[in-house]
Structures are given as C-alpha cells and as structure tokens.
Amino acid sequence: MGFLLYLLYIISYFLHLPARIPALGVMRFDFVLAIVLFIVLLSSKLRDENGQKYKPQKFLELLVIYIIITFPMVTWPGSVLDVGAEPWIKAALFFFFTVKAIKSEVQFKIAIWFFVGCQVFRVLEPTYLHLTDGYWGSIAFSHVGGNSVLNRLSGAPLDVVNPTQLSWVAVNVVSFLFYLGWQGGNFGKVLVISISPLFFYGFALTGARGGMVCMAIVILGIVWFSKNRVRNAVIASVLVVIVMAVFFGKMSSDLQTRYLSLVESDVAGADTVQGRFNALNRYIKTLSYRPVIGNGLGTSREVNWNYSGNSSQITHCMYLEIAQELGFVGLFIFLLYMFSIYKLLHAARALVREKKLTGTWIDRTIKALLVWFFMDVVYSISVFGLRSWEWYLFGGFATLALYFAEQADCQEVTEAQITGDEITHRRFRGNV
C-alpha cells in the first residue's frame, strides 16, 4: 500500500497531475497524498547492519530541527509560512518516503524507472509540442551586438520548469539511462536508442549553457568509472563530436550563437553570462545580514530585494541561497548532508567490490548515483535548489543503494551456510 502510494506521489509531483486534472488541483491532491503517505509510513524504519540510522537521514533530521528552532528568530516568518515551508516540505519528504516505502530491491528498481520515466516524459512532451505546434515556451534577451531575442524550449505548458531547469531534468537521468538502460541488456539498448534523438534534440533546444556543461561532466563521470578510461574517452569524444555536429547543424543561427557565448564574449548572449557573475557578486554581499541563522526558509527573493537593492529574483546559486535563508549554520548542516551522501555511495561501491557484485544492477545504480552526485555539486553553483527535490530524492536512493548492497551480502552468506540436510529438507517441503 505504502509503495503504491509512493509511486503515485512520484507521478503526481513530477507530472503535475493537479494541473492536468482540475479536480485534483481543487482538492490539493499532492498535499493530501503526502499526508496520507506520511501516516501510512510513520512506523516504517530503515536501519543499517548495526541498527543505526544512515548518516544522510541523521543530518536531514538535524536540518529539520534547526529550521524549526530558528523559525521564531528569522527576519520574515510570514514568508517562511506562506512561501518557503510547503514546497520545501514536499521536496524533503522525498527522502523519508523513499527510505520508508521501498522494502525490496525489486521495488527499488521499479521506483527508479518510474522516476526516470517521468523525467523523460517531461523532456519529450515539450519537444513533441515544438515539432508539431512550434512551441517554445520561453525567450531570452541579449544586448550584445544590438538587441536580440532568442526562443528557448521550456517545460510543457502544464509543467513549471524554465529552459535551464528543463535541461537539468534531462541531464539528471542520463547516467541512469546509460547504466540501467544501455548496460541493462538488449531491451535497454533499444529503449535508449529509440528515445535519444528526440530527447537530446529537446535538450539542445533549451539553449541552457549550464546544462551543456553538466552534460559534459556526466560524460566525463561515465568515462571515469569505466574499466578502460582511455579507450572509452576516445569513443565518447568521437560520439560527442558527431552528435554535436548533427544537432548544431539543425539549430537556428541564434541558438548556435547562444552556445558559442560560452567561449566568445562578443556574441549575443555573452552579456547574460557576465550578468550572472555580477548578480552573484551582489548576492554575496547580502550574506552580511544575519549571517548566522539567516533570514528564513523561502526568503531569498526578499533578501535580494531589500539588501542588494535591484533584484527580486531568487539567488541563482543553491549554496548562497541556503546561506541567505538558513545562515552559515544551516549551510554547514546541508553540506554535511551532501557529503554524507557521497561517503555512503563510496562505502556502497567498496562493499560491491568486496562482495564481487561488480556489474550487477546495484553496482550500476551506485555508479549512476555517483555520476549524478558530482554533476549536481557543480550544477548547484548556478541554480536555486534548496526547495527542489533532487538532493532529497537522490539522498534516499543513495541510502537504499548501500542498504541493498549490505542485504545482498547477507543473503549470499545465508545461502552459503545452508547444509546438505537443510537443502534436502527445503526441497521436500517444497514438493508437499
């Protein structure tokens, strides 16, 4: 029951069912579902081999306690309740729902593929609308070389992601498509080949330069964790050149210029790169206001408006955003949570090697999560994310990866210790 509700929560959260089905929106379906799921899973617990909570859960619980304790002392408590609390709770619950609802490796596989399927759909839907109806969803402005306007692909009309976020939705699942799809057998290869052209074409249409950088990190990560790094680096380089040549040739000239602005300062779009750095410099100065405990969850926009004087946007850097809202104490706790995810994945990979599980599904899942981790550590420098889902959902996935690596070892030991008489007895009982 809990697992099925968890899958429904994944679908509703990512595909925005309340927006697609008005009746669900009226009844606050996501919120109601989260409450029901919380009650159903309240008694469920996940513990390591020593009966202890895993480190990511401990640090996330510490962050929750910290937010509650400091709430009376923040600058704008009303904004915390009105703007910050609900989206953060819905996102953070992903960790607890994940580690409590999934009870077996089969359920873990199903949950990951439900997640990947939702993200692939979110990329393919606007791409299909673009090809059939000319949909773009967003525009970008530049003042270099004269005023210019660039069409960029954002999420579908009922989705809530801008072009940069859409590119990140795509990048998030590439490592899973490779390790669990491409390396998962012939069916997985067919699946990846069938969706790749439309998937990566939609990714290119976002015009997201940060997304392109993160895609490069994912490719480098996959090469790094491969057995033959030199050979695979050459293969990856050739494939990237071919793919980029094909897609670059099909792009409009203004979209080509958008990507060239990463390395050329005199083309349209280059001013937005410099503008991003200028904005970050202004936002850093706001950290002098209430640096210890911050101004409150969800108040980044107000901090920038009141203290930087010329911006009403959320800080475009997760680390600065956390420092503004939760102070350096809160940032330190969140960094401990992030680092605990890496240590957990590192321990899981070591365990897989020790127990000779290399090449198994759990081994490939751990590699996919490690590649994602390094990518998002970099991506978080240029995107808001404290109230986004990724660090909480993947923190839960990472915790389960170690848990099931430990369980696989226990199952192997148990079977190896079965005596001949016990095997005969089990077979006899099975024939009755």
Coordinates of C-alpha atoms in Angstrom, one line a residue:
M1 CA 0.0 0.0 0.0
G2 CA 2.7 2.5 1.0
F3 CA 4.8 1.6 -2.0
L4 CA 1.9 2.1 -4.4
L5 CA 1.1 5.5 -2.8
Y6 CA 4.8 6.4 -3.1
L7 CA 4.8 5.7 -6.9
L8 CA 1.6 7.8 -7.2
Y9 CA 3.4 10.6 -5.3
I10 CA 6.3 10.5 -7.8
I11 CA 3.9 10.6 -10.8
S12 CA 1.8 13.4 -9.3
Y13 CA 4.7 15.5 -8.2
F14 CA 6.7 15.4 -11.4
L15 CA 3.9 15.3 -14.0
H16 CA 1.8 17.8 -12.1
L17 CA -1.4 15.8 -12.1
P18 CA -3.3 18.6 -10.1
A19 CA -2.6 20.9 -13.0
R20 CA -3.6 18.4 -15.6
I21 CA -6.7 17.3 -13.8
P22 CA -8.5 20.3 -12.3
A23 CA -10.4 18.3 -9.8
L24 CA -7.2 17.1 -8.2
G25 CA -6.0 20.7 -8.0
V26 CA -9.1 21.8 -6.2
M27 CA -8.6 19.1 -3.5
R28 CA -4.8 19.9 -3.1
F29 CA -4.1 16.4 -4.2
D30 CA -0.3 16.4 -3.7
F31 CA -0.6 17.8 -0.2
V32 CA -3.3 15.3 0.8
L33 CA -1.4 12.5 -0.7
A34 CA 1.7 13.5 1.2
I35 CA -0.2 13.5 4.5
V36 CA -1.8 10.1 3.8
L37 CA 1.6 8.6 2.8
F38 CA 3.3 10.1 5.9
I39 CA 0.7 8.4 8.1
V40 CA 1.0 5.1 6.3
L41 CA 4.8 5.1 6.5
L42 CA 5.1 6.6 10.0
S43 CA 6.0 3.3 11.7
S44 CA 8.4 2.2 8.9
K45 CA 12.1 2.4 9.7
L46 CA 15.3 1.8 7.8
R47 CA 18.4 0.8 9.7
D48 CA 22.0 -0.3 8.8
E49 CA 23.6 -3.5 9.9
N50 CA 24.3 -2.1 13.3
G51 CA 20.7 -1.0 13.8
Q52 CA 21.5 2.7 13.4
K53 CA 20.1 5.4 11.1
Y54 CA 22.1 6.1 8.0
K55 CA 24.1 9.4 8.1
P56 CA 22.1 11.3 5.5
Q57 CA 18.9 10.7 7.5
K58 CA 20.6 12.0 10.7
F59 CA 21.8 15.2 9.0
L60 CA 18.5 15.8 7.3
E61 CA 16.6 15.4 10.6
L62 CA 19.1 17.8 12.1
L63 CA 18.3 20.3 9.4
V64 CA 14.6 20.0 10.1
I65 CA 15.1 20.5 13.8
Y66 CA 17.3 23.6 13.1
I67 CA 14.7 25.2 10.8
I68 CA 12.0 24.7 13.4
I69 CA 14.1 26.0 16.3
T70 CA 15.3 29.1 14.4
F71 CA 11.9 30.0 13.0
P72 CA 10.9 32.5 15.7
M73 CA 14.2 34.4 15.1
V74 CA 14.1 34.8 11.3
T75 CA 13.6 38.1 9.5
W76 CA 10.3 37.3 7.7
P77 CA 8.5 34.4 9.4
G78 CA 5.3 35.2 7.4
S79 CA 7.2 34.5 4.2
V80 CA 8.5 31.2 5.6
L81 CA 5.0 30.0 6.2
D82 CA 3.5 31.5 3.0
V83 CA 6.3 30.8 0.5
G84 CA 9.0 28.6 1.9
A85 CA 7.5 25.9 4.1
E86 CA 5.2 23.9 1.8
P87 CA 7.5 23.4 -1.2
W88 CA 10.4 22.5 1.0
I89 CA 8.4 20.0 3.0
K90 CA 7.0 18.4 -0.2
A91 CA 10.6 18.1 -1.6
A92 CA 12.3 17.0 1.7
L93 CA 9.6 14.3 2.2
F94 CA 11.1 12.6 -0.9
F95 CA 13.9 11.3 1.3
F96 CA 11.8 9.9 4.1
F97 CA 9.2 8.5 1.7
T98 CA 11.9 6.8 -0.3
V99 CA 13.7 5.1 2.5
K100 CA 10.5 4.1 4.2
A101 CA 8.3 2.9 1.3
I102 CA 10.8 0.8 -0.6
K103 CA 11.2 -2.6 1.0
S104 CA 12.9 -4.8 -1.6
E105 CA 15.4 -4.4 -4.5
V106 CA 12.5 -5.1 -7.0
Q107 CA 10.6 -2.1 -5.6
F108 CA 13.8 -0.1 -5.7
K109 CA 14.2 -0.9 -9.4
I110 CA 10.5 0.0 -10.1
A111 CA 10.8 3.3 -8.2
I112 CA 13.9 4.4 -10.2
W113 CA 12.3 3.5 -13.5
F114 CA 9.1 5.4 -12.5
F115 CA 11.3 8.4 -11.7
V116 CA 13.3 8.1 -14.9
G117 CA 10.2 7.6 -17.0
C118 CA 8.6 10.8 -15.6
Q119 CA 11.7 12.9 -16.3
V120 CA 12.0 11.5 -19.9
F121 CA 8.3 12.4 -20.4
R122 CA 8.9 15.9 -19.2
V123 CA 11.6 16.4 -21.8
L124 CA 9.8 14.6 -24.7
E125 CA 6.4 16.4 -24.2
P126 CA 7.6 19.9 -24.9
T127 CA 9.9 18.6 -27.7
Y128 CA 6.9 16.9 -29.4
L129 CA 4.9 20.2 -29.0
H130 CA 7.8 22.1 -30.6
L131 CA 7.9 19.8 -33.6
T132 CA 4.1 19.6 -34.1
D133 CA 3.0 23.1 -33.0
G134 CA 6.1 25.3 -33.0
Y135 CA 6.0 25.5 -29.1
W136 CA 9.0 27.1 -27.4
G137 CA 7.7 28.4 -24.0
S138 CA 10.4 30.9 -23.2
I139 CA 12.6 33.7 -24.6
A140 CA 15.9 35.2 -23.7
F141 CA 17.2 38.7 -24.4
S142 CA 20.7 40.0 -25.2
H143 CA 22.1 43.4 -25.8
V144 CA 25.5 42.4 -27.3
G145 CA 25.7 43.4 -31.0
G146 CA 22.3 45.0 -30.8
N147 CA 19.1 43.9 -29.1
S148 CA 18.1 40.3 -29.9
V149 CA 15.5 37.8 -28.7
L150 CA 16.1 34.1 -28.6
N151 CA 13.4 31.4 -28.4
R152 CA 14.2 28.7 -25.9
L153 CA 12.4 25.4 -25.1
S154 CA 11.0 25.3 -21.6
G155 CA 8.7 22.7 -20.0
A156 CA 5.3 21.9 -21.4
P157 CA 2.5 24.4 -20.7
L158 CA 1.4 22.3 -17.7
D159 CA 4.9 21.9 -16.4
V160 CA 6.7 24.5 -14.3
V161 CA 10.3 24.5 -15.4
N162 CA 12.1 27.1 -17.4
P163 CA 14.7 26.2 -20.1
T164 CA 17.6 25.9 -17.7
Q165 CA 15.6 23.6 -15.4
L166 CA 14.4 21.6 -18.4
S167 CA 18.0 20.9 -19.4
W168 CA 18.8 19.9 -15.9
V169 CA 15.7 17.5 -15.9
A170 CA 17.3 15.9 -18.9
V171 CA 20.9 15.8 -17.5
N172 CA 19.6 14.2 -14.3
V173 CA 18.6 11.0 -15.9
V174 CA 21.4 10.5 -18.5
S175 CA 23.6 8.4 -16.1
F176 CA 20.6 6.2 -15.3
L177 CA 19.7 5.7 -19.0
F178 CA 23.3 4.7 -19.6
Y179 CA 24.0 2.4 -16.6
L180 CA 20.5 0.9 -16.2
G181 CA 19.2 1.2 -19.7
W182 CA 22.2 0.9 -22.1
Q183 CA 24.1 -1.6 -19.9
G184 CA 20.9 -3.3 -18.8
G185 CA 20.6 -5.6 -21.8
N186 CA 19.2 -5.6 -25.3
F187 CA 15.8 -4.2 -24.4
G188 CA 17.5 -1.3 -22.5
K189 CA 19.7 -0.6 -25.6
V190 CA 16.6 -0.5 -27.8
L191 CA 14.8 1.8 -25.3
V192 CA 17.7 4.3 -25.1
I193 CA 18.3 4.3 -28.9
S194 CA 14.6 5.0 -29.5
I195 CA 14.2 8.0 -27.2
S196 CA 17.7 9.5 -27.6
P197 CA 17.2 11.6 -30.8
L198 CA 14.1 13.4 -29.6
F199 CA 15.4 13.5 -26.0
F200 CA 18.8 15.2 -26.9
Y201 CA 17.2 17.4 -29.5
G202 CA 14.9 18.8 -26.9
F203 CA 17.8 19.2 -24.5
A204 CA 19.7 21.2 -27.2
L205 CA 16.7 23.5 -27.9
T206 CA 16.7 24.7 -24.3
G207 CA 19.8 26.8 -25.0
A208 CA 21.0 26.1 -21.5
R209 CA 24.7 26.6 -21.4
G210 CA 24.9 25.4 -17.8
G211 CA 23.1 22.2 -18.8
M212 CA 25.6 21.7 -21.6
V213 CA 28.5 22.0 -19.1
C214 CA 26.8 19.5 -16.8
M215 CA 26.2 17.1 -19.7
A216 CA 30.0 17.2 -20.2
I217 CA 30.5 16.4 -16.5
V218 CA 28.1 13.4 -16.8
I219 CA 30.1 12.1 -19.8
L220 CA 33.4 12.5 -18.0
G221 CA 32.0 10.7 -15.0
I222 CA 30.8 7.8 -17.0
V223 CA 34.3 7.6 -18.6
W224 CA 36.0 7.9 -15.3
F225 CA 34.1 4.9 -13.8
S226 CA 34.6 2.7 -16.8
K227 CA 37.3 0.0 -16.9
N228 CA 39.2 1.3 -19.9
R229 CA 39.2 5.0 -19.5
V230 CA 41.5 5.9 -22.4
R231 CA 39.6 3.8 -24.9
N232 CA 36.2 5.0 -23.7
A233 CA 37.4 8.6 -23.6
V234 CA 38.2 8.4 -27.3
I235 CA 34.9 6.7 -28.1
A236 CA 33.0 9.3 -26.1
S237 CA 34.8 12.1 -27.8
V238 CA 34.1 10.8 -31.3
L239 CA 30.4 10.3 -30.4
V240 CA 30.1 13.8 -28.8
V241 CA 31.6 15.4 -31.9
I242 CA 29.3 13.6 -34.2
V243 CA 26.2 14.3 -32.1
M244 CA 27.1 18.0 -31.7
A245 CA 27.8 18.3 -35.4
V246 CA 24.4 16.9 -36.2
F247 CA 22.4 18.9 -33.7
F248 CA 24.4 22.1 -34.1
G249 CA 23.7 21.9 -37.9
K250 CA 20.0 21.7 -37.3
M251 CA 19.9 24.6 -34.8
S252 CA 18.9 28.1 -35.8
S253 CA 21.8 30.6 -36.0
D254 CA 20.7 32.4 -32.9
L255 CA 20.7 29.2 -30.9
Q256 CA 24.1 28.3 -32.2
T257 CA 25.3 31.8 -31.1
R258 CA 23.8 31.1 -27.6
Y259 CA 26.1 28.2 -27.1
L260 CA 29.1 30.0 -28.6
S261 CA 28.7 32.7 -26.0
L262 CA 30.2 30.3 -23.5
V263 CA 33.6 30.9 -25.1
E264 CA 33.1 34.1 -27.1
S265 CA 32.4 37.4 -25.3
D266 CA 31.4 39.4 -28.4
V267 CA 28.4 37.5 -29.5
A268 CA 24.7 37.7 -28.5
G269 CA 24.1 36.1 -25.1
A270 CA 27.6 36.8 -23.7
D271 CA 26.2 39.6 -21.6
T272 CA 23.9 37.2 -19.7
V273 CA 27.0 35.2 -18.7
Q274 CA 28.7 38.2 -17.3
G275 CA 25.4 39.4 -15.8
R276 CA 25.1 36.1 -13.8
F277 CA 28.6 36.7 -12.3
N278 CA 27.7 40.3 -11.5
A279 CA 24.5 39.2 -9.8
L280 CA 26.3 36.6 -7.7
N281 CA 28.7 39.3 -6.6
R282 CA 25.8 41.4 -5.3
Y283 CA 24.2 38.4 -3.6
I284 CA 27.4 37.5 -1.8
K285 CA 27.3 41.0 -0.1
T286 CA 23.8 40.2 1.3
L287 CA 25.3 37.5 3.5
S288 CA 26.5 40.1 5.9
Y289 CA 22.9 40.5 7.0
R290 CA 22.0 37.8 9.6
P291 CA 24.9 35.5 8.6
V292 CA 24.5 33.0 11.4
I293 CA 20.9 31.8 11.3
G294 CA 19.7 33.5 8.1
N295 CA 16.5 35.3 7.2
G296 CA 14.2 32.3 6.9
L297 CA 13.2 29.5 4.6
G298 CA 11.9 30.8 1.2
T299 CA 13.1 34.4 1.7
S300 CA 15.9 34.6 -0.8
R301 CA 13.8 36.8 -3.1
E302 CA 13.1 39.3 -0.3
V303 CA 16.8 39.3 0.8
N304 CA 17.9 40.2 -2.6
W305 CA 15.3 43.0 -3.0
N306 CA 15.9 44.5 0.4
Y307 CA 19.7 44.1 0.7
S308 CA 21.0 44.2 -2.9
G309 CA 18.5 46.9 -3.9
N310 CA 17.9 45.9 -7.6
S311 CA 16.8 42.3 -7.8
S312 CA 13.6 40.5 -6.8
Q313 CA 14.8 37.1 -8.1
I314 CA 15.8 34.0 -6.1
T315 CA 19.6 33.7 -5.8
H316 CA 20.9 31.7 -8.8
C317 CA 23.2 29.6 -6.6
M318 CA 22.0 27.0 -4.2
Y319 CA 24.8 27.5 -1.7
L320 CA 24.3 31.2 -1.5
E321 CA 20.6 30.7 -1.3
I322 CA 20.9 28.4 1.7
A323 CA 23.3 30.8 3.4
Q324 CA 20.8 33.7 2.9
E325 CA 17.8 31.7 4.2
L326 CA 19.4 29.4 6.8
G327 CA 22.6 31.2 7.6
F328 CA 26.0 29.6 7.7
V329 CA 24.9 27.2 10.4
G330 CA 22.2 25.9 8.1
L331 CA 24.6 25.8 5.1
F332 CA 27.1 23.8 7.2
I333 CA 24.4 21.2 8.1
F334 CA 23.3 20.9 4.5
L335 CA 26.9 20.4 3.3
L336 CA 27.3 17.7 5.9
Y337 CA 24.2 16.1 4.4
M338 CA 25.6 16.3 0.9
F339 CA 29.0 14.9 2.0
S340 CA 27.3 12.1 3.8
I341 CA 25.6 11.0 0.6
Y342 CA 29.0 10.8 -1.1
K343 CA 30.5 8.9 1.7
L344 CA 27.6 6.5 1.7
L345 CA 27.9 5.9 -2.1
H346 CA 31.7 5.4 -1.7
A347 CA 31.1 2.8 1.0
A348 CA 28.5 1.1 -1.1
R349 CA 30.9 0.9 -4.1
A350 CA 33.6 -0.5 -1.8
L351 CA 31.2 -3.1 -0.5
V352 CA 30.1 -4.1 -4.0
R353 CA 33.8 -4.7 -4.9
E354 CA 34.4 -6.6 -1.8
K355 CA 31.5 -8.9 -2.3
K356 CA 32.2 -9.4 -6.0
L357 CA 28.9 -7.8 -7.1
T358 CA 30.6 -5.8 -9.9
G359 CA 28.4 -5.4 -12.9
T360 CA 25.2 -6.2 -11.1
W361 CA 22.2 -3.9 -11.1
I362 CA 23.1 -2.5 -7.7
D363 CA 26.6 -1.8 -8.8
R364 CA 25.4 0.1 -11.9
T365 CA 22.9 2.0 -9.8
I366 CA 25.7 3.2 -7.5
K367 CA 27.8 4.4 -10.4
A368 CA 24.8 6.2 -11.8
L369 CA 24.2 8.0 -8.5
L370 CA 27.9 8.9 -8.2
V371 CA 28.0 10.4 -11.6
W372 CA 24.8 12.3 -10.7
F373 CA 26.4 13.5 -7.4
F374 CA 29.4 15.1 -9.0
M375 CA 27.3 16.7 -11.7
D376 CA 24.8 18.3 -9.3
V377 CA 27.5 19.5 -6.9
V378 CA 28.7 21.7 -9.8
Y379 CA 25.2 22.4 -11.2
S380 CA 24.1 23.7 -7.8
I381 CA 26.6 26.6 -8.1
S382 CA 24.4 28.2 -10.8
V383 CA 20.8 27.2 -9.8
F384 CA 18.4 27.6 -7.0
G385 CA 17.7 24.3 -5.3
L386 CA 17.1 24.3 -1.5
R387 CA 13.3 23.7 -2.1
S388 CA 13.9 21.5 -5.1
W389 CA 13.6 17.7 -4.9
E390 CA 16.9 16.4 -6.2
W391 CA 19.1 16.3 -3.1
Y392 CA 16.3 14.6 -1.1
L393 CA 15.2 12.0 -3.6
F394 CA 18.7 11.1 -4.6
G395 CA 19.8 11.1 -0.9
G396 CA 17.1 8.4 -0.4
F397 CA 18.2 6.5 -3.5
A398 CA 21.8 6.5 -2.2
T399 CA 20.8 5.3 1.2
L400 CA 18.9 2.4 -0.3
A401 CA 21.8 1.6 -2.6
L402 CA 24.1 0.9 0.4
Y403 CA 21.3 -0.8 2.3
F404 CA 20.6 -3.3 -0.6
A405 CA 24.3 -3.8 -1.1
E406 CA 24.5 -4.8 2.5
Q407 CA 21.5 -7.1 2.2
A408 CA 22.9 -8.8 -0.9
D409 CA 25.9 -9.7 1.1
C410 CA 23.8 -11.1 3.9
Q411 CA 21.7 -13.2 1.5
E412 CA 24.9 -14.7 -0.1
V413 CA 26.3 -15.6 3.3
T414 CA 23.0 -17.2 4.4
E415 CA 22.7 -19.4 1.3
A416 CA 26.4 -20.4 1.5
Q417 CA 25.8 -21.6 5.1
I418 CA 22.9 -23.9 4.2
T419 CA 23.9 -27.6 4.8
G420 CA 23.0 -30.5 2.6
D421 CA 20.4 -31.8 5.1
E422 CA 18.7 -28.4 5.2
I423 CA 18.6 -28.2 1.3
T424 CA 17.0 -31.7 1.2
H425 CA 14.5 -30.7 3.8
R426 CA 13.6 -27.5 1.9
R427 CA 13.1 -29.4 -1.3
F428 CA 11.0 -32.0 0.5
R429 CA 8.8 -29.3 1.9
G430 CA 8.5 -27.6 -1.5
N431 CA 7.2 -30.8 -3.0
V432 CA 4.5 -31.3 -0.4

